[in-house]
CSV table of C-alpha atoms in Angstrom, one decimal:
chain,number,residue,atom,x,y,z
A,1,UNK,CA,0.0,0.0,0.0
A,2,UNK,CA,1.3,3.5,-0.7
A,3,UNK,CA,3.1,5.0,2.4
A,4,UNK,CA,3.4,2.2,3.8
A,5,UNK,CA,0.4,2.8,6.1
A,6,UNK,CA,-0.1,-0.1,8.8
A,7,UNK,CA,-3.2,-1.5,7.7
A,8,UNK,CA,-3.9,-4.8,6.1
A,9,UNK,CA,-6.7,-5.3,3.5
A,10,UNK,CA,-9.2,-6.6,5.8
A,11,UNK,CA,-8.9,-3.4,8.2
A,12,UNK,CA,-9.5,-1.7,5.3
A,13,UNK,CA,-12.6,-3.1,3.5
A,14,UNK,CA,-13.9,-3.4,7.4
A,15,UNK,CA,-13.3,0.9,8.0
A,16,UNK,CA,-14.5,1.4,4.3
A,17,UNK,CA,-18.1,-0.8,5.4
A,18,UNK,CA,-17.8,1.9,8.7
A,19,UNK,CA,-17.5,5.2,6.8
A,20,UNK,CA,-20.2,4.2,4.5
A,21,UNK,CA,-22.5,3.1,7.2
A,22,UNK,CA,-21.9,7.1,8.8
A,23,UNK,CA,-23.4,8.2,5.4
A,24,UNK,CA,-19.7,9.5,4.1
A,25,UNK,CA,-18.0,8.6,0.9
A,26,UNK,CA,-15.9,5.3,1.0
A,27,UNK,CA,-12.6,4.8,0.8
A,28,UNK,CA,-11.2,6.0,-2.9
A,29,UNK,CA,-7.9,4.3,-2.9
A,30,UNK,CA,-4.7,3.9,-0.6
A,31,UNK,CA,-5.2,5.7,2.7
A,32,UNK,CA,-7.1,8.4,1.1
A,33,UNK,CA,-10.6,8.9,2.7
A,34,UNK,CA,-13.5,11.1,0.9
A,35,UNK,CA,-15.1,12.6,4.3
A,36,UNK,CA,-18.1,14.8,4.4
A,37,UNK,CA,-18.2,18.5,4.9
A,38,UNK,CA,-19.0,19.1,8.8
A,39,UNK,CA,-21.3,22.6,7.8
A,40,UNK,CA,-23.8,22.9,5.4
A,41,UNK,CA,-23.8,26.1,6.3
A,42,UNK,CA,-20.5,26.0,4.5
A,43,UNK,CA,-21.5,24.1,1.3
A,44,UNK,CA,-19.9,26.8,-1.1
A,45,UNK,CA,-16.7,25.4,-0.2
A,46,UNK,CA,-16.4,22.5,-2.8
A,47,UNK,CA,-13.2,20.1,-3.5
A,48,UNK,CA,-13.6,21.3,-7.0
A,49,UNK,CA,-13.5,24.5,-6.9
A,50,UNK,CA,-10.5,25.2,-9.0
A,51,UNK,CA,-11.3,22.4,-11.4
A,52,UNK,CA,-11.9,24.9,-14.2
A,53,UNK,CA,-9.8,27.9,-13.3
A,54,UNK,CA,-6.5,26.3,-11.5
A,55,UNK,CA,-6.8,22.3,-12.5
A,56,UNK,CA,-3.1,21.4,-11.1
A,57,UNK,CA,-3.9,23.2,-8.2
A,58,UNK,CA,-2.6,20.0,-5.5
A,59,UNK,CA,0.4,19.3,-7.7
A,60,UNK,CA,1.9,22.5,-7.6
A,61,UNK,CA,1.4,23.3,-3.9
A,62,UNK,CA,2.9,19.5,-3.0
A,63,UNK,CA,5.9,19.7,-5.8
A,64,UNK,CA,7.4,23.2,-3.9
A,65,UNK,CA,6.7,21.4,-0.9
A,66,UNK,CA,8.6,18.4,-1.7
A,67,UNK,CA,11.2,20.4,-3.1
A,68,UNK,CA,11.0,22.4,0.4
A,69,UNK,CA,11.0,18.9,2.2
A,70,UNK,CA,14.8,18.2,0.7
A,71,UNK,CA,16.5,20.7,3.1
A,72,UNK,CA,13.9,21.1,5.7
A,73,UNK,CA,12.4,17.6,7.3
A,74,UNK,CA,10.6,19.5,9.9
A,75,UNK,CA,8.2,21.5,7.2
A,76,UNK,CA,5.7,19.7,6.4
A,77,UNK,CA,4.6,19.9,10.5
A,78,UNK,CA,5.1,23.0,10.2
A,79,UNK,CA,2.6,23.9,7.1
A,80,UNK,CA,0.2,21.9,8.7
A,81,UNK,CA,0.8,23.9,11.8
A,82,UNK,CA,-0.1,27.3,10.0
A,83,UNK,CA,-3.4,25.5,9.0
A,84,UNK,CA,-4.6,25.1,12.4
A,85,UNK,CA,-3.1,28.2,13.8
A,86,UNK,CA,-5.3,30.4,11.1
A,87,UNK,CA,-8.5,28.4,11.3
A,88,UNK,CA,-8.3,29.3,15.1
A,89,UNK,CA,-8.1,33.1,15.0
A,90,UNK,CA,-10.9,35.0,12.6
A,91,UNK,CA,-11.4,31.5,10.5
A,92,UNK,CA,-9.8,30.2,7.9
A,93,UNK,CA,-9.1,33.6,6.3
A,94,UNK,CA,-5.1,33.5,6.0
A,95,UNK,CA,-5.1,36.7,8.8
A,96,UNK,CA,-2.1,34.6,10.0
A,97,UNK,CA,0.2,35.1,7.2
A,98,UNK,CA,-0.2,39.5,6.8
A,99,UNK,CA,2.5,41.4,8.0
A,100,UNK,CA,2.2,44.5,9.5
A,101,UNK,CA,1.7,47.4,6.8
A,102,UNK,CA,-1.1,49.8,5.1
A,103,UNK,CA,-4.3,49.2,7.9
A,104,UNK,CA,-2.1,46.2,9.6
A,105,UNK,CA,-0.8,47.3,12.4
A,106,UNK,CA,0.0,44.5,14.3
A,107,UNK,CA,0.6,40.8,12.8
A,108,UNK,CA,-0.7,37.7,14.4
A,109,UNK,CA,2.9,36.1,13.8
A,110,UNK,CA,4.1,38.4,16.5
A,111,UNK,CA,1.6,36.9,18.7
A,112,UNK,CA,3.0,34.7,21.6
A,113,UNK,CA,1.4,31.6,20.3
A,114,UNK,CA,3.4,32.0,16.9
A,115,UNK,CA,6.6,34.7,17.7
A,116,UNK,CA,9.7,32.8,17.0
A,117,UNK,CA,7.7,29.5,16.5
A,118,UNK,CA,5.1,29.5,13.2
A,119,UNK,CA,7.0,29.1,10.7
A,120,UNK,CA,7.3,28.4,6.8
A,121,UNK,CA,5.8,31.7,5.8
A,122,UNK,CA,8.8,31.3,2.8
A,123,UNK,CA,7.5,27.9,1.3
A,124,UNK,CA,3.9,29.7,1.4
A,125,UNK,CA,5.4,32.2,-0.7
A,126,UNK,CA,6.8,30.1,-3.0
A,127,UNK,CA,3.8,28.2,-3.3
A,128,UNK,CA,1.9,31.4,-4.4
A,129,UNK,CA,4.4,32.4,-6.6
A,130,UNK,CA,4.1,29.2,-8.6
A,131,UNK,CA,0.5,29.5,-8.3
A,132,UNK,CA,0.2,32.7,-9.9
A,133,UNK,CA,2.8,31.7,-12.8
A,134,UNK,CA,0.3,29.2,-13.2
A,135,UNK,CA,-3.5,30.6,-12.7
A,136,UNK,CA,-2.7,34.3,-11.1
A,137,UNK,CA,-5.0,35.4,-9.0
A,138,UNK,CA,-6.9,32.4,-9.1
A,139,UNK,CA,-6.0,30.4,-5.4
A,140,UNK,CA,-6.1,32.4,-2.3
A,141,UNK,CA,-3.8,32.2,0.2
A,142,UNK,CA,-6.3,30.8,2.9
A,143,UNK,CA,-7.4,27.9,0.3
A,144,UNK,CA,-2.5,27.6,0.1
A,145,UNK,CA,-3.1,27.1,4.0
A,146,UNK,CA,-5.3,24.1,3.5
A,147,UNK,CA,-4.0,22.6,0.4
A,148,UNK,CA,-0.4,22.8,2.4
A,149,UNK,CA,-1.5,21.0,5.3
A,150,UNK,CA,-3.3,18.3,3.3
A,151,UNK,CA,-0.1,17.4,1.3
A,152,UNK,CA,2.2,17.7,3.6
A,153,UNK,CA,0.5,15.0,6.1
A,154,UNK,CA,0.3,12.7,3.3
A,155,UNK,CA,3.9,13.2,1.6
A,156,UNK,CA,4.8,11.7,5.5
A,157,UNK,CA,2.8,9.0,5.1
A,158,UNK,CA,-0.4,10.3,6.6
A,159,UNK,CA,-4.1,10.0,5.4
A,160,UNK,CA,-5.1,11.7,2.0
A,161,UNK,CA,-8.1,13.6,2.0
A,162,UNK,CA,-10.1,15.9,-0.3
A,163,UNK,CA,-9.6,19.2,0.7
A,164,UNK,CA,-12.5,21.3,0.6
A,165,UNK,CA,-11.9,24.7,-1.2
A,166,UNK,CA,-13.1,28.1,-2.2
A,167,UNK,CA,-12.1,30.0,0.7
A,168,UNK,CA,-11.1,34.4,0.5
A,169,UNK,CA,-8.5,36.1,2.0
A,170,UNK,CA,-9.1,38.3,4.8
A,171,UNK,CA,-8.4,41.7,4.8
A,172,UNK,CA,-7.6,42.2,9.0
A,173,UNK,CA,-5.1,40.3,11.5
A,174,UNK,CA,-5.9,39.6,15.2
A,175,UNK,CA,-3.0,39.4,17.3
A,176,UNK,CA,-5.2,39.9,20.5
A,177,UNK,CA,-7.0,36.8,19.3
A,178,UNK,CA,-4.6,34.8,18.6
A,179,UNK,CA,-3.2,35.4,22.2
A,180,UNK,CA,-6.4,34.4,23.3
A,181,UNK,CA,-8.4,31.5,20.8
A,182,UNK,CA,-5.1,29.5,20.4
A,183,UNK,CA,-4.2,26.7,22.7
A,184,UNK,CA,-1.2,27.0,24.3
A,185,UNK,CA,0.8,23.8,25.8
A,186,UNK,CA,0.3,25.2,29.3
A,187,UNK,CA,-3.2,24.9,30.0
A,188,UNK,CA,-5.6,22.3,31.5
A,189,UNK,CA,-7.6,19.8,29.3
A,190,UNK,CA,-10.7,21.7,30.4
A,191,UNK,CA,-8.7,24.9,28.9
A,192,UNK,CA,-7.6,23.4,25.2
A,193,UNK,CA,-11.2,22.0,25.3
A,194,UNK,CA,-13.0,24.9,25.7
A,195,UNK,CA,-10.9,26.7,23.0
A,196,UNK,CA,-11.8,23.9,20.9
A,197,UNK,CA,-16.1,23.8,21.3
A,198,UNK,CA,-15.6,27.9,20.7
A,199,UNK,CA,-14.8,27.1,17.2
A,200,UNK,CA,-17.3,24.0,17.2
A,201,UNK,CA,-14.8,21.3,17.2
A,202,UNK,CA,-15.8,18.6,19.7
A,203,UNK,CA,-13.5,16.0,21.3
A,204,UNK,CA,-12.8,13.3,19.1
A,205,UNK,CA,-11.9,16.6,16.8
A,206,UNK,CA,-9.6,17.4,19.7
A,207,UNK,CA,-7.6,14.6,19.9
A,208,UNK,CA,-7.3,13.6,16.2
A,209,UNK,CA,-6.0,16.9,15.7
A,210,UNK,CA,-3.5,16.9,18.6
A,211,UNK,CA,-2.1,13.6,16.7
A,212,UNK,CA,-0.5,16.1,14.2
A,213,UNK,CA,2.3,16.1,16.9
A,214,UNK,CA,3.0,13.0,15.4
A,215,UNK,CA,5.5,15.3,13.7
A,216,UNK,CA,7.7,18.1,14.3
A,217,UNK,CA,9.4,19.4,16.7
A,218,UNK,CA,8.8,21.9,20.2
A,219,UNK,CA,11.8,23.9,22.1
A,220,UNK,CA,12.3,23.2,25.8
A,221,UNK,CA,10.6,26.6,26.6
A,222,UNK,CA,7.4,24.8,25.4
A,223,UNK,CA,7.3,22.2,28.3
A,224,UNK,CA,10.3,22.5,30.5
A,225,UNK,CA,8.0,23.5,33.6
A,226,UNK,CA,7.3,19.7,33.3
A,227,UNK,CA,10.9,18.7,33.8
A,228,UNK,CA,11.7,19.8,37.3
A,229,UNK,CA,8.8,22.0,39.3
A,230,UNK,CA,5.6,21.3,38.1
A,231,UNK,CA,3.0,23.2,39.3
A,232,UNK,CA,5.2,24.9,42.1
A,233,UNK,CA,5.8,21.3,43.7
A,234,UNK,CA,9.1,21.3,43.5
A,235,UNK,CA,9.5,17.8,41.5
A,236,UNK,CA,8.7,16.9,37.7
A,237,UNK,CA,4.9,16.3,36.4
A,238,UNK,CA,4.2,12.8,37.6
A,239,UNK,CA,2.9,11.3,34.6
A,240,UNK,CA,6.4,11.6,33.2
A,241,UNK,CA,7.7,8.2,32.1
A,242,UNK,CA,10.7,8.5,34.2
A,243,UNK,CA,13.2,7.4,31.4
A,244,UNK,CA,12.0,10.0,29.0
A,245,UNK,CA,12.3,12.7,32.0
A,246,UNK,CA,16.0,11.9,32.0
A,247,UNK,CA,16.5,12.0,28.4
A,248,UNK,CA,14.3,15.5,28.8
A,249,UNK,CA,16.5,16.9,31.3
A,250,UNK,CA,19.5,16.3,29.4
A,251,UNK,CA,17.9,18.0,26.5
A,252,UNK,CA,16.7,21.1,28.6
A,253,UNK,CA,18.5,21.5,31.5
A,254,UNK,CA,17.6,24.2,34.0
A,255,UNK,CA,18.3,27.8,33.1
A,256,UNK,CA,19.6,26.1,29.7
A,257,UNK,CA,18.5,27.4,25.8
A,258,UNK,CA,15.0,27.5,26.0
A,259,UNK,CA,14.6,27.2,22.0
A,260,UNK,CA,16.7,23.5,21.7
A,261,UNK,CA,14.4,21.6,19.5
A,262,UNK,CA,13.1,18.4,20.7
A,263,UNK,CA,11.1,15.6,18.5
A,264,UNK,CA,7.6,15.7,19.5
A,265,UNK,CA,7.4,11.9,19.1
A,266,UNK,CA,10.6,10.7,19.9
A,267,UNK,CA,9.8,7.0,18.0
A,268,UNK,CA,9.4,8.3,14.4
A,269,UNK,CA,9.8,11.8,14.9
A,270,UNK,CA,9.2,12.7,10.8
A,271,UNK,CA,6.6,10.2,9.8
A,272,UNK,CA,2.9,10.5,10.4
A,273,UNK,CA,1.6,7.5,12.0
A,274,UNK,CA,-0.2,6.7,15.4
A,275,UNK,CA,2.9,6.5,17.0
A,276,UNK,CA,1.7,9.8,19.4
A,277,UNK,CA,-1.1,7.7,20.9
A,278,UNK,CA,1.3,5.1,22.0
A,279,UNK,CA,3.5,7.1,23.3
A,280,UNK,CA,0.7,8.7,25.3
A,281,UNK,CA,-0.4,5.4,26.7
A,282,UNK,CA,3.8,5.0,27.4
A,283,UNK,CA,3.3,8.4,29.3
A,284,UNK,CA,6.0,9.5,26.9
A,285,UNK,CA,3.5,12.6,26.1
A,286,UNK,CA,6.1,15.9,25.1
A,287,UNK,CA,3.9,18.8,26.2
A,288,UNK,CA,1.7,19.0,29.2
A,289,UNK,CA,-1.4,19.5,27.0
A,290,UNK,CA,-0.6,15.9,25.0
A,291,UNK,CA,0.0,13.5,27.8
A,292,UNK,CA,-3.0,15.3,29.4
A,293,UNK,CA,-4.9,14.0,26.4
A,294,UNK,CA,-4.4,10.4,28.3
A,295,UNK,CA,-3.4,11.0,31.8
A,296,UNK,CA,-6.7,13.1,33.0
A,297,UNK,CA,-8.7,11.0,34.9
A,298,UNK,CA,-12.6,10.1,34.1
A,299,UNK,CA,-11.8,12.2,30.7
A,300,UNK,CA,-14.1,11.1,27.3
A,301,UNK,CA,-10.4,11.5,25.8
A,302,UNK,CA,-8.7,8.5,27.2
A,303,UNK,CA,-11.0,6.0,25.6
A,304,UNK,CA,-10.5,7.8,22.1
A,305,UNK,CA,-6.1,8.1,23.2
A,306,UNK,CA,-6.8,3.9,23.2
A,307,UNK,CA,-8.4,3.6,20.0
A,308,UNK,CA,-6.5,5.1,17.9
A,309,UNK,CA,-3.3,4.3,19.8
A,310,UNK,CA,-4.6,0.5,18.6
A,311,UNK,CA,-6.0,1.2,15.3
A,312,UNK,CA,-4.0,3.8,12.8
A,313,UNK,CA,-6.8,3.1,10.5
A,314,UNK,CA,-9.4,4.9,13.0
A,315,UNK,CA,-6.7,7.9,13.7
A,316,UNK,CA,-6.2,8.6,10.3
A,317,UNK,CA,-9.8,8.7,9.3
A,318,UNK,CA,-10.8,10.9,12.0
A,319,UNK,CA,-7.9,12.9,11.5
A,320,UNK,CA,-8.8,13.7,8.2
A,321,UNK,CA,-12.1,14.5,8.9
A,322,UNK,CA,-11.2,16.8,11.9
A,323,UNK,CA,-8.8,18.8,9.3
A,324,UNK,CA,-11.8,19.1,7.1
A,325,UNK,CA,-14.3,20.5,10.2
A,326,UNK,CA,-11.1,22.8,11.2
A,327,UNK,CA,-11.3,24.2,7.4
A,328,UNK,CA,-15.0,25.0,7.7
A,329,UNK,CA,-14.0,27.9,10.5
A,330,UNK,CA,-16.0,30.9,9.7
A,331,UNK,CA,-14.4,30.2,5.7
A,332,UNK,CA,-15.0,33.9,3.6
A,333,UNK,CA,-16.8,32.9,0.1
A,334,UNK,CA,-17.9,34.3,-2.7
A,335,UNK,CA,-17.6,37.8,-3.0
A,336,UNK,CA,-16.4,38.2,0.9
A,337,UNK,CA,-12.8,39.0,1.2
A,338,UNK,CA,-10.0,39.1,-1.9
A,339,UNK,CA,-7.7,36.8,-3.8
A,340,UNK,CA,-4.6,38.6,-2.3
A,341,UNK,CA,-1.6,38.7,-4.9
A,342,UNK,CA,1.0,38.5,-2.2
A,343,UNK,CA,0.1,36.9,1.2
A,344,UNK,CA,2.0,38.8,3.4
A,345,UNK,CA,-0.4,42.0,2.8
A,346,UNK,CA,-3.8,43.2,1.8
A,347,UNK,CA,-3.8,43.7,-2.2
A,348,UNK,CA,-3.2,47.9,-2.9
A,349,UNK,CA,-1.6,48.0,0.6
């Protein structure tokens, strides 16, 4: 099977029978799944949208990402990254990716969830520079965003899904709400959770989504208050596998560089596979707000951390159908918004 994805024909016919019982499409081929749009409220998005106007559309957004990939393992996380960190803050409207200039006066990349962190801004650019050699003005950059994210979890080996497009860009940033809507990895499950039902993603959404740390990579700053006084107690977060705390500690010592990268699953730290869930169930969890995922008692996500810890099939279908509810955020359509030319800034600014 392409990517080498875990799953043996019999899991496969036995999730296709599953998907078409929930009314979505079947499987097409491979470990790609055709899931339904979570809105109808949002049913002028369409997966054909540039089937007339840009037809090449996917090919050219993954070819500069592959290219990308050569030098850069880390950037496929971190297109899909820029996906969810949009969606989050004024919809799917590409706010994230203006720079300050004309009516923007502050960026959301300055924001704390994103300063020194969000990247690939570069590869977005090149993307929308083939783009418009291609079909100018055609693709927006919020419709890039998604198309990104998509390819880059399947050049890794994730799930392939049909993205759903037809999205305008934005013509505003919020930097206040992106310090606010965006879950940091210092909050409680009740926190992230909360932050996640205020854009009508529900838990199963949650977790699948939090698998994309199946990939990438977080500095020290990001969790070290796990590695030696949590919570003020004067000893690491107890549901630290205690091997993984030492290998931590060497990592990020105390009053060390709080921007050394560490692999946010330290089994197969580029691929995208299930490989997060077990390590959750290993208590080998990076950030607080992962191994929370499993180690809250009486919490719905446990039972879901299990499942999909056991079945990649299940993780990936979810997944991809959480990325598709995460694209329906508040999307600007039809004659809302612009096709920006650059997506750093508003067109004529």
């Amino acid at each position: 099977m392409k990517n080498d994805v875990k799953v043996d024909d019999r899991e496969l016919r036995r999730v296709e029978v599953e998907i078409s019982t929930n009314s979505q499409s079947p499987l097409t081929h491979g470990n790609q799944w055709r899931t339904s749009a979570a809105s109808p409220s949002n049913a002028q998005l369409s997966s054909t949208f540039y089937s007339s106007t840009c037809p090449n559309v996917s090919s050219i957004v993954s070819n500069v990402i592959q290219q990308a990939r050569q030098s850069d393992p880390r950037i496929t996380a971190s297109l899909t990254r820029l996906h969810f960190h949009d969606c989050f803050v004024n919809g799917c409207d590409a706010s994230l990716l203006l720079d300050v200039g004309g009516n923007i006066t502050e960026s959301e990349k300055t924001a704390a969830p994103n300063n020194n962190s969000a990247r690939g801004f570069d590869v977005i650019d090149n993307i929308k520079a083939a783009l418009n050699a291609s079909c100018p003005g055609i693709v927006s950059c919020a419709d890039i965003l998604a198309l990104a994210a998509q390819a880059s979890v399947s050049l890794e080996g994730g799930p392939s899904w049909n993205v759903l497009l037809g999205r305008r860009d934005g013509f505003t940033a919020n930097k206040a709400g992106a310090n606010t809507s965006l879950p940091t990895p210092f909050e409680t499950l009740a926190q992230i959770t909360a932050k996640f039902s205020a854009v009508n993603l529900g838990t199963t959404d949650l977790v699948a989504l939090s698998g994309a740390h199946t990939f990438g990579r977080a500095q020290c700053k990001f969790f070290s208050q796990r590695l030696f006084n949590f919570n003020g107690t004067g000893n690491p977060d107890p549901t630290l596998n205690s091997s993984y705390l030492t290998t931590l500690q060497q990592n990020c010592p105390q009053n060390g560089n709080g921007s050394t990268l560490n692999n946010l699953d330290p089994s197969t730290p580029n691929a995208f596979d299930n490989n997060y869930f077990t390590n959750l169930v290993n208590n080998q969890g990076l950030l607080q707000t992962d191994q929370e995922l499993f180690s809250t008692n009486g919490s719905s996500t446990v039972s879901i951390v299990n499942n999909f810890a056991n079945n990649q099939t299940a993780f990936f279908q979810a997944f991809a159908q959480a990325m598709i509810n995460m694209g329906n955020i508040s999307p600007l359509t039809g004659t809302q918004g612009e096709i920006r030319n650059d997506c750093k800034k508003v067109n004529g600014s």
